[in-house]
Tab-separated table of C-alpha atoms in Angstrom:
chain	number	residue	atom	x	y	z
A	50	UNK	CA	72.038	94.154	75.133
A	51	UNK	CA	74.868	93.755	77.582
A	52	UNK	CA	75.691	90.019	78.188
A	53	UNK	CA	77.273	89.373	81.562
A	54	UNK	CA	80.213	86.925	81.252
A	55	UNK	CA	80.657	84.246	83.812
A	56	UNK	CA	83.750	85.118	86.033
A	57	UNK	CA	86.308	82.401	85.990
A	58	UNK	CA	89.203	82.256	88.277
A	59	UNK	CA	92.232	80.218	87.067
A	60	UNK	CA	93.815	80.468	90.561
A	61	UNK	CA	92.987	77.798	93.067
A	62	UNK	CA	93.611	80.287	95.892
A	63	UNK	CA	91.067	82.815	94.335
A	64	UNK	CA	88.438	79.917	94.050
A	65	UNK	CA	88.687	78.910	97.670
A	66	UNK	CA	88.733	82.597	98.808
A	67	UNK	CA	85.772	83.687	96.851
A	68	UNK	CA	83.837	80.722	98.150
A	69	UNK	CA	84.901	81.427	101.613
A	70	UNK	CA	84.008	85.177	101.135
A	71	UNK	CA	80.631	84.200	99.735
A	72	UNK	CA	79.863	82.096	102.756
A	73	UNK	CA	80.945	84.831	105.125
A	74	UNK	CA	78.765	87.447	103.274
A	75	UNK	CA	75.700	85.049	103.453
A	76	UNK	CA	76.179	84.718	107.097
A	77	UNK	CA	76.486	88.554	107.630
A	78	UNK	CA	73.335	89.092	105.350
A	79	UNK	CA	71.405	86.478	107.421
A	80	UNK	CA	72.260	88.069	110.749
A	81	UNK	CA	71.572	91.503	109.370
A	82	UNK	CA	68.123	90.358	108.422
A	83	UNK	CA	67.452	88.580	111.642
A	84	UNK	CA	68.718	91.829	113.598
A	85	UNK	CA	66.442	94.120	111.520
A	86	UNK	CA	63.378	92.070	111.823
A	87	UNK	CA	63.687	90.312	115.105
A	88	UNK	CA	66.010	92.019	117.355
A	89	UNK	CA	64.862	95.463	116.688
A	90	UNK	CA	61.343	94.555	117.154
A	91	UNK	CA	62.117	92.752	120.466
A	92	UNK	CA	64.219	95.660	121.590
A	93	UNK	CA	61.583	98.193	120.973
A	94	UNK	CA	58.853	96.074	123.009
A	95	UNK	CA	61.537	95.674	125.833
A	96	UNK	CA	62.232	99.592	125.845
A	97	UNK	CA	58.513	100.273	125.915
A	98	UNK	CA	58.045	97.916	128.910
A	99	UNK	CA	60.812	99.744	130.890
A	100	UNK	CA	59.380	103.115	129.871
A	101	UNK	CA	55.911	102.054	131.180
A	102	UNK	CA	57.526	100.796	134.455
A	103	UNK	CA	59.228	104.160	134.750
A	104	UNK	CA	55.945	105.970	134.048
A	105	UNK	CA	54.181	103.975	136.692
A	106	UNK	CA	56.890	104.483	139.332
A	107	UNK	CA	56.886	108.169	138.528
A	108	UNK	CA	53.240	108.609	138.929
A	109	UNK	CA	53.040	106.641	142.142
A	110	UNK	CA	55.808	108.691	143.860
A	111	UNK	CA	54.197	111.984	143.225
A	112	UNK	CA	56.203	112.686	140.081
A	113	UNK	CA	59.516	112.110	141.580
A	114	UNK	CA	61.443	109.232	139.676
A	115	UNK	CA	63.215	106.696	141.740
A	116	UNK	CA	67.093	106.688	141.284
A	117	UNK	CA	66.894	102.976	140.174
A	118	UNK	CA	65.578	103.786	136.839
A	119	UNK	CA	68.355	106.477	136.308
A	120	UNK	CA	70.879	103.778	135.964
A	121	UNK	CA	68.962	101.874	133.257
A	122	UNK	CA	70.730	102.281	130.087
A	123	UNK	CA	67.707	101.938	127.878
A	124	UNK	CA	66.136	104.832	129.614
A	125	UNK	CA	68.774	107.348	129.438
A	126	UNK	CA	67.011	109.413	126.877
A	127	UNK	CA	63.535	109.322	128.576
A	128	UNK	CA	61.660	112.151	130.338
A	129	UNK	CA	58.349	113.118	131.694
A	130	UNK	CA	56.053	116.181	131.735
A	131	UNK	CA	52.639	117.000	132.984
A	132	UNK	CA	49.928	118.557	130.670
A	133	UNK	CA	47.278	120.747	132.342
A	134	UNK	CA	44.097	121.480	130.238
A	135	UNK	CA	41.572	123.755	131.943
A	136	UNK	CA	37.943	124.340	131.177
A	137	UNK	CA	38.850	126.860	128.570
A	138	UNK	CA	41.047	124.325	126.789
A	139	UNK	CA	44.171	126.211	127.575
A	140	UNK	CA	47.303	123.847	127.647
A	141	UNK	CA	49.867	124.367	130.130
A	142	UNK	CA	52.996	121.963	130.080
A	143	UNK	CA	54.959	121.494	133.203
A	144	UNK	CA	58.461	120.074	132.249
A	145	UNK	CA	60.087	118.472	135.173
A	146	UNK	CA	63.554	119.762	133.928
A	147	UNK	CA	62.280	123.192	133.592
A	148	UNK	CA	60.788	123.222	137.113
A	149	UNK	CA	64.039	121.882	138.564
A	150	UNK	CA	63.404	118.273	138.660
A	151	UNK	CA	65.506	115.622	140.338
A	152	UNK	CA	69.293	115.740	139.593
A	153	UNK	CA	70.337	113.635	136.818
A	154	UNK	CA	67.107	113.959	134.917
A	155	UNK	CA	68.178	112.929	131.174
A	156	UNK	CA	68.390	115.780	128.619
A	157	UNK	CA	67.278	114.851	125.104
A	158	UNK	CA	70.112	116.671	123.509
A	159	UNK	CA	68.825	116.830	120.046
A	160	UNK	CA	71.288	118.204	117.391
A	161	UNK	CA	70.599	121.940	116.226
A	162	UNK	CA	70.037	120.873	112.676
A	163	UNK	CA	67.626	118.104	113.609
A	164	UNK	CA	64.429	120.579	113.471
A	165	UNK	CA	63.433	119.028	116.814
A	166	UNK	CA	63.092	121.142	119.992
A	167	UNK	CA	61.901	120.259	123.433
A	168	UNK	CA	58.804	122.341	123.491
A	169	UNK	CA	57.710	121.441	119.926
A	170	UNK	CA	58.045	117.883	120.652
A	171	UNK	CA	56.072	118.009	123.813
A	172	UNK	CA	53.309	119.952	122.068
A	173	UNK	CA	53.206	117.463	119.347
A	174	UNK	CA	52.775	114.495	121.787
A	175	UNK	CA	49.870	116.480	123.562
A	176	UNK	CA	47.941	116.455	120.266
A	177	UNK	CA	47.566	112.566	120.809
A	178	UNK	CA	45.356	113.263	123.862
A	179	UNK	CA	41.738	112.551	122.647
A	180	UNK	CA	39.769	111.445	125.610
A	181	UNK	CA	39.075	112.751	128.982
A	182	UNK	CA	40.276	109.669	130.845
A	183	UNK	CA	43.271	107.810	129.515
A	184	UNK	CA	44.817	104.922	131.067
A	185	UNK	CA	48.423	104.496	129.847
A	186	UNK	CA	47.881	104.683	126.115
A	187	UNK	CA	51.055	103.516	124.322
A	188	UNK	CA	52.266	105.255	121.115
A	189	UNK	CA	54.927	104.651	118.614
A	190	UNK	CA	55.135	107.664	116.297
A	191	UNK	CA	57.824	109.562	114.178
A	192	UNK	CA	58.436	113.188	114.609
A	193	UNK	CA	60.593	114.900	111.987
A	194	UNK	CA	62.002	111.634	110.877
A	195	UNK	CA	62.732	110.312	114.246
A	196	UNK	CA	60.696	107.679	116.101
A	197	UNK	CA	59.510	108.286	119.697
A	198	UNK	CA	57.918	105.899	122.183
A	199	UNK	CA	55.583	107.706	124.588
A	200	UNK	CA	52.907	106.744	127.208
A	201	UNK	CA	50.066	109.107	128.277
A	202	UNK	CA	48.039	108.627	131.497
A	203	UNK	CA	45.325	110.701	133.107
A	204	UNK	CA	46.416	111.858	136.684
A	205	UNK	CA	44.694	113.956	139.303
A	206	UNK	CA	44.620	117.566	138.482
A	207	UNK	CA	47.572	119.367	140.255
A	208	UNK	CA	46.954	123.007	139.235
A	209	UNK	CA	43.960	123.612	141.473
A	210	UNK	CA	41.604	124.190	138.493
A	211	UNK	CA	38.696	122.267	137.042
A	212	UNK	CA	40.603	120.921	134.146
A	213	UNK	CA	42.237	117.693	133.291
A	214	UNK	CA	45.964	116.599	133.915
A	215	UNK	CA	47.915	114.066	132.053
A	216	UNK	CA	51.245	112.586	132.609
A	217	UNK	CA	53.333	112.012	129.442
A	218	UNK	CA	56.428	109.767	129.603
A	219	UNK	CA	58.592	109.623	126.359
A	220	UNK	CA	61.943	108.474	124.968
A	221	UNK	CA	63.422	108.321	121.419
A	222	UNK	CA	63.480	104.820	119.910
A	223	UNK	CA	67.275	104.605	120.017
A	224	UNK	CA	68.578	102.023	117.475
A	225	UNK	CA	71.687	100.224	119.056
A	226	UNK	CA	73.453	98.939	115.872
A	227	UNK	CA	76.530	97.711	117.992
A	228	UNK	CA	75.701	94.149	117.350
A	229	UNK	CA	75.302	94.544	113.703
A	230	UNK	CA	78.566	96.665	113.376
A	231	UNK	CA	80.381	94.126	115.213
A	232	UNK	CA	79.122	91.310	113.120
A	233	UNK	CA	80.136	93.135	110.016
A	234	UNK	CA	83.672	94.134	111.498
A	235	UNK	CA	84.167	90.376	112.239
A	236	UNK	CA	83.103	89.355	108.902
A	237	UNK	CA	85.630	91.772	107.253
A	238	UNK	CA	88.332	90.310	109.404
A	239	UNK	CA	87.398	86.856	108.588
A	240	UNK	CA	87.285	87.741	104.841
A	241	UNK	CA	90.843	89.253	105.171
A	242	UNK	CA	92.407	86.380	107.134
A	243	UNK	CA	90.375	84.000	104.770
A	244	UNK	CA	92.482	85.135	101.729
A	245	UNK	CA	95.571	84.175	103.752
A	246	UNK	CA	94.108	80.804	104.713
A	247	UNK	CA	92.854	80.205	101.092
A	248	UNK	CA	96.393	80.629	99.910
A	249	UNK	CA	97.849	78.313	102.474
A	250	UNK	CA	95.181	75.623	101.790
A	251	UNK	CA	95.653	75.958	98.013
A	252	UNK	CA	99.263	75.650	98.323
A	253	UNK	CA	98.842	72.544	100.394
A	254	UNK	CA	96.280	71.170	97.806
A	255	UNK	CA	98.259	72.393	94.651
A	256	UNK	CA	101.526	70.609	95.658
A	257	UNK	CA	100.404	67.171	94.969
A	258	UNK	CA	98.242	68.415	92.135
A	259	UNK	CA	101.320	69.732	90.408
A	260	UNK	CA	102.992	66.330	90.728
A	261	UNK	CA	99.849	64.677	89.219
A	262	UNK	CA	100.036	67.170	86.390
A	263	UNK	CA	103.702	66.420	85.562
A	264	UNK	CA	103.007	62.689	85.819
A	265	UNK	CA	100.003	63.043	83.190
A	266	UNK	CA	102.475	64.808	80.865
A	267	UNK	CA	104.875	62.079	81.299
A	268	UNK	CA	102.094	59.577	80.495
A	269	UNK	CA	101.113	61.457	77.492
A	270	UNK	CA	104.665	60.938	76.031
A	271	UNK	CA	104.437	57.314	76.906
A	272	UNK	CA	107.073	57.538	79.581
A	273	UNK	CA	106.155	54.374	81.635
A	274	UNK	CA	109.367	54.237	83.703
A	275	UNK	CA	108.170	55.065	87.278
A	276	UNK	CA	104.749	55.077	88.947
A	277	UNK	CA	103.566	58.143	90.831
A	278	UNK	CA	104.502	58.318	94.508
A	279	UNK	CA	101.666	59.997	96.492
A	280	UNK	CA	100.936	58.551	99.983
A	281	UNK	CA	97.861	60.670	100.682
A	282	UNK	CA	94.799	58.481	101.697
A	283	UNK	CA	92.394	61.167	100.494
A	284	UNK	CA	90.645	61.791	97.243
A	285	UNK	CA	94.070	62.917	95.866
A	286	UNK	CA	95.658	59.690	96.802
A	287	UNK	CA	92.817	57.728	95.276
A	288	UNK	CA	93.340	59.847	92.067
A	289	UNK	CA	97.062	58.947	92.028
A	290	UNK	CA	96.315	55.293	92.471
A	291	UNK	CA	93.856	55.396	89.598
A	292	UNK	CA	96.459	57.288	87.466
A	293	UNK	CA	99.012	54.428	88.522
A	294	UNK	CA	96.505	51.760	87.161
A	295	UNK	CA	95.927	53.663	83.945
A	296	UNK	CA	99.688	53.887	83.437
A	297	UNK	CA	99.696	50.061	83.765
A	298	UNK	CA	96.851	49.504	81.338
A	299	UNK	CA	98.370	52.067	78.880
A	300	UNK	CA	101.692	50.397	79.110
A	301	UNK	CA	100.149	46.933	78.554
A	302	UNK	CA	98.195	48.295	75.548
A	303	UNK	CA	101.166	49.977	74.108
A	304	UNK	CA	103.311	46.820	74.231
A	305	UNK	CA	100.463	44.649	72.904
A	306	UNK	CA	100.094	47.259	69.964
A	307	UNK	CA	103.881	47.165	69.220
A	308	UNK	CA	103.670	43.426	69.100
A	309	UNK	CA	100.642	43.466	66.832
A	310	UNK	CA	102.240	45.993	64.444
A	311	UNK	CA	105.438	43.595	64.268
A	312	UNK	CA	103.204	40.653	63.650
A	313	UNK	CA	100.954	42.377	61.194
A	314	UNK	CA	104.027	43.771	59.222
A	315	UNK	CA	105.522	40.246	59.111
A	316	UNK	CA	102.183	38.699	57.983
A	317	UNK	CA	101.685	41.352	55.365
A	318	UNK	CA	105.392	41.316	54.119
A	319	UNK	CA	105.510	37.582	53.685
A	320	UNK	CA	102.854	37.361	50.963
A	321	UNK	CA	104.164	40.611	49.257
A	322	UNK	CA	107.677	39.195	49.083
A	323	UNK	CA	106.293	35.846	47.736
A	324	UNK	CA	104.303	37.747	45.164
A	325	UNK	CA	107.249	40.023	44.089
A	326	UNK	CA	109.657	37.073	43.754
A	327	UNK	CA	107.345	35.055	41.602
A	328	UNK	CA	106.499	37.900	39.443
A	329	UNK	CA	110.202	38.709	38.892
A	330	UNK	CA	110.645	35.031	38.024
A	331	UNK	CA	107.951	35.281	35.311
A	332	UNK	CA	109.472	38.563	33.882
A	333	UNK	CA	113.008	36.869	33.901
A	334	UNK	CA	111.730	33.631	32.484
A	335	UNK	CA	113.013	31.840	35.383
A	336	UNK	CA	110.271	29.944	37.259
A	337	UNK	CA	109.515	26.625	38.707
A	338	UNK	CA	107.425	23.942	36.725
A	339	UNK	CA	105.128	26.325	34.549
A	340	UNK	CA	104.121	29.826	34.184
A	341	UNK	CA	100.557	28.684	35.250
A	342	UNK	CA	101.536	27.256	38.433
A	343	UNK	CA	103.605	30.245	39.336
A	344	UNK	CA	100.669	32.569	38.466
A	345	UNK	CA	98.553	30.385	40.654
A	346	UNK	CA	101.074	30.770	43.543
A	347	UNK	CA	100.741	34.566	43.038
A	348	UNK	CA	97.100	34.398	43.031
A	349	UNK	CA	96.840	32.394	46.242
A	350	UNK	CA	99.263	34.866	48.108
A	351	UNK	CA	97.229	37.770	46.837
A	352	UNK	CA	93.975	36.250	48.104
A	353	UNK	CA	95.685	35.491	51.434
A	354	UNK	CA	96.926	39.249	51.632
A	355	UNK	CA	93.551	40.488	50.792
A	356	UNK	CA	91.964	38.425	53.668
A	357	UNK	CA	94.430	39.672	56.125
A	358	UNK	CA	93.730	43.345	54.995
A	359	UNK	CA	89.926	42.947	55.165
A	360	UNK	CA	90.228	41.481	58.690
A	361	UNK	CA	92.502	44.355	59.877
A	362	UNK	CA	90.094	47.002	58.418
A	363	UNK	CA	87.126	45.109	59.817
A	364	UNK	CA	88.465	45.064	63.295
A	365	UNK	CA	89.400	48.937	63.152
A	366	UNK	CA	85.931	49.788	62.041
A	367	UNK	CA	83.948	47.152	63.945
A	368	UNK	CA	83.095	49.366	67.192
A	369	UNK	CA	81.672	52.204	65.014
A	370	UNK	CA	79.730	49.683	62.993
A	371	UNK	CA	78.364	47.888	65.981
A	372	UNK	CA	77.349	51.103	67.565
A	373	UNK	CA	75.962	52.995	64.728
A	374	UNK	CA	74.832	50.542	62.019
A	375	UNK	CA	73.681	47.387	63.736
A	376	UNK	CA	70.082	46.210	63.025
A	377	UNK	CA	69.109	43.827	65.837
A	378	UNK	CA	66.670	41.086	65.199
A	379	UNK	CA	65.594	37.621	66.511
A	380	UNK	CA	67.910	34.929	65.158
A	381	UNK	CA	67.287	31.288	65.022
A	382	UNK	CA	70.918	30.197	66.014
A	383	UNK	CA	70.361	26.568	64.843
A	384	UNK	CA	69.427	27.566	61.327
A	385	UNK	CA	72.388	30.104	61.100
A	386	UNK	CA	74.839	27.390	62.261
A	387	UNK	CA	73.494	24.856	59.704
A	388	UNK	CA	74.023	27.223	56.850
A	389	UNK	CA	77.650	28.108	58.024
A	390	UNK	CA	78.555	24.366	58.552
A	391	UNK	CA	77.213	23.351	55.173
A	392	UNK	CA	79.635	25.876	53.650
A	393	UNK	CA	82.649	24.587	55.638
A	394	UNK	CA	82.033	20.854	55.142
A	395	UNK	CA	83.184	21.074	51.504
A	396	UNK	CA	86.484	22.797	52.560
A	397	UNK	CA	87.950	19.560	54.182
A	398	UNK	CA	85.845	16.404	53.405
A	399	UNK	CA	88.063	14.362	55.825
A	400	UNK	CA	86.619	15.930	58.947
A	401	UNK	CA	83.765	14.494	60.695
A	402	UNK	CA	81.112	17.010	61.918
A	403	UNK	CA	79.095	15.705	65.028
A	404	UNK	CA	76.021	17.956	65.445
A	405	UNK	CA	73.750	18.029	68.445
A	406	UNK	CA	71.596	21.283	68.045
A	407	UNK	CA	68.188	22.527	69.512
A	408	UNK	CA	66.233	25.425	68.128
A	409	UNK	CA	67.567	28.406	70.206
A	410	UNK	CA	66.902	32.125	69.613
A	411	UNK	CA	68.990	35.191	70.456
A	412	UNK	CA	69.058	38.769	69.774
A	413	UNK	CA	71.633	40.416	67.426
A	414	UNK	CA	72.631	41.389	63.905
A	415	UNK	CA	72.658	38.308	61.771
A	416	UNK	CA	75.658	39.324	59.664
A	417	UNK	CA	77.762	40.129	62.699
A	418	UNK	CA	76.840	36.833	64.637
A	419	UNK	CA	77.630	34.885	61.465
A	420	UNK	CA	81.199	36.399	61.347
A	421	UNK	CA	81.736	35.771	64.870
A	422	UNK	CA	80.852	32.007	64.404
A	423	UNK	CA	82.794	31.539	61.133
A	424	UNK	CA	85.987	32.913	62.611
A	425	UNK	CA	85.831	30.255	65.412
A	426	UNK	CA	84.807	27.429	63.143
A	427	UNK	CA	87.486	28.427	60.677
A	428	UNK	CA	90.124	28.306	63.537
A	429	UNK	CA	88.688	25.000	64.577
A	430	UNK	CA	88.856	23.574	60.917
A	431	UNK	CA	92.466	24.681	60.640
A	432	UNK	CA	93.703	22.736	63.492
A	433	UNK	CA	91.164	19.796	63.709
A	434	UNK	CA	92.638	16.430	62.925
A	435	UNK	CA	89.551	14.186	62.493
A	436	UNK	CA	86.367	15.755	64.155
A	437	UNK	CA	84.578	18.738	64.973
A	438	UNK	CA	81.595	18.886	67.299
A	439	UNK	CA	78.955	21.559	67.665
A	440	UNK	CA	76.409	21.468	70.576
A	441	UNK	CA	73.824	24.191	70.779
A	442	UNK	CA	71.278	24.110	73.953
A	443	UNK	CA	69.381	26.197	76.352
A	444	UNK	CA	70.932	26.095	79.966
A	445	UNK	CA	70.078	28.423	82.915
A	446	UNK	CA	68.241	31.106	80.967
A	447	UNK	CA	71.055	31.196	78.398
A	448	UNK	CA	71.940	29.808	74.947
A	449	UNK	CA	75.101	27.793	75.132
A	450	UNK	CA	77.084	27.033	72.025
A	451	UNK	CA	80.082	24.815	72.328
A	452	UNK	CA	82.347	24.250	69.208
A	453	UNK	CA	84.954	21.482	69.813
A	454	UNK	CA	87.921	20.323	67.648
A	455	UNK	CA	90.160	17.397	68.329
A	456	UNK	CA	93.390	19.514	67.536
A	457	UNK	CA	96.233	20.282	69.823
A	458	UNK	CA	95.687	22.035	73.145
A	459	UNK	CA	96.612	25.749	73.529
A	460	UNK	CA	99.404	26.504	76.031
A	461	UNK	CA	97.901	27.786	79.359
A	462	UNK	CA	100.033	30.970	79.153
A	463	UNK	CA	98.264	31.767	75.786
A	464	UNK	CA	94.756	30.655	76.392
A	465	UNK	CA	93.582	33.588	78.402
A	466	UNK	CA	95.002	35.994	75.791
A	467	UNK	CA	93.851	34.518	72.440
A	468	UNK	CA	90.874	36.883	72.315
A	469	UNK	CA	92.978	39.946	72.816
A	470	UNK	CA	92.952	42.572	69.928
A	471	UNK	CA	96.496	42.821	69.376
A	472	UNK	CA	97.705	39.279	70.739
A	473	UNK	CA	99.818	36.813	68.898
A	474	UNK	CA	102.010	34.093	70.261
A	475	UNK	CA	105.604	33.557	69.018
A	476	UNK	CA	104.381	31.124	66.281
A	477	UNK	CA	101.895	33.397	65.032
A	478	UNK	CA	98.897	30.965	65.330
A	479	UNK	CA	96.445	33.563	66.623
A	480	UNK	CA	95.325	36.376	64.234
A	481	UNK	CA	92.490	38.814	64.108
A	482	UNK	CA	89.461	36.388	63.783
A	483	UNK	CA	89.161	35.434	67.371
A	484	UNK	CA	89.515	39.125	68.697
A	485	UNK	CA	86.729	39.993	66.036
A	486	UNK	CA	84.465	37.285	67.419
A	487	UNK	CA	84.837	38.383	71.052
A	488	UNK	CA	84.224	41.877	70.497
A	489	UNK	CA	80.812	41.151	68.525
A	490	UNK	CA	79.776	38.564	71.247
A	491	UNK	CA	80.741	41.114	74.151
A	492	UNK	CA	78.633	43.736	72.427
A	493	UNK	CA	75.598	41.451	72.435
A	494	UNK	CA	76.043	40.811	76.251
A	495	UNK	CA	77.489	37.378	75.580
A	496	UNK	CA	80.437	35.633	76.854
A	497	UNK	CA	83.122	33.514	75.237
A	498	UNK	CA	85.885	31.388	76.542
A	499	UNK	CA	88.441	28.780	75.267
A	500	UNK	CA	88.708	25.592	77.393
A	501	UNK	CA	91.306	22.712	76.879
A	502	UNK	CA	89.948	19.157	76.833
A	503	UNK	CA	91.781	16.022	77.346
A	504	UNK	CA	92.296	15.901	73.681
A	505	UNK	CA	91.398	19.061	71.858
A	506	UNK	CA	89.809	22.566	72.447
A	507	UNK	CA	86.325	23.797	73.003
A	508	UNK	CA	85.234	27.393	72.245
A	509	UNK	CA	82.117	28.070	74.524
A	510	UNK	CA	79.662	30.836	73.789
A	511	UNK	CA	76.947	31.975	76.244
A	512	UNK	CA	74.319	34.450	75.329
A	513	UNK	CA	71.016	35.643	76.664
A	514	UNK	CA	67.793	33.957	75.240
A	515	UNK	CA	65.691	36.315	72.968
């Protein structure tokens, strides 16, 4: 079985031209159908009416056709003859051309190889006489593959016998295809000129597209130097503006990623350096205080290093885990907070925990919600001086969770960036925990923000009520 492959044009010129050509061909086809179905039928009826008028006039004027009908273009192939049928059914045909009819009487002029002769054609038409009295019977019949229109009427006997006489007017159903040929010719001209127009249009469109293509390659190679300059106000101009916006966002993400990698490399390098130095001290027998204390320092730094690596891996896989392995259920947020706070209270017994919590329910994965809250409370516990407040309530069809600590305020230039994936200020105070919390809360259609108070900072989470 032969499979037809879809034709693909790589050239914009060919695509425009093929589309234009298809439209022209559809127009030509539509006009051709209208011509064949409507115009020919209408034209045939019109010619038959003209032939009938000529037939009546010819009969009323004693078989002398008026000159006015000689000039009618549609009747140039028409003719008339009389058929006399006597009492013995002998047929006698009187052709007005043979009898020396009026000058200018049209000649049928059939080609020699058409198989049509004047006498044979007239005898064929006589065969359609069926009744004695006929009143302008109209016929549309084909003879030797050619269609004829003819009218038969009874007339007064003109040969002096007791027979019957009939007047027959006829003409070939000429098909004037001038309009169709003109439409096809104009269509071909449009197709030829359309190729030239398509090339000009394609060149005009392709010029800014080529600029966009080069600009895309520059962005792919992280060349952020200059934005693209296209002043069009059309779709191409809007595409250029979108690409400039993309450039700005990619440049910002690239800079944040570099800053993040520098920060991560410093965070990972410091505990590794401490572990190596204390391990070498044990090997060399030179250590501070005791070998147990030195081993304890190595252990604490290893735990810290492990925590940072786990956070980094968790952040990098979080999107996939949330999308593909997240079991959503109804969570009593108050019970979850009490469980987390009970574990955090033993970390620093000097911190006072002020709790004001109602039973509130949200939808989400319990493990992921726990991670997001733990990261915020751990951050609060790190900077709190004396007090941490947790308020949980329902407000305006949302669950509102506020976690406050009385530590130092966050600088305004940093407060809007502390949840960014790769953000860290110069002191290294913001790590991956807050970025992980925001990503989880955003996934469950919640919101999180940090707000400076007169003394301290509040982290406020809003989530839909289950």
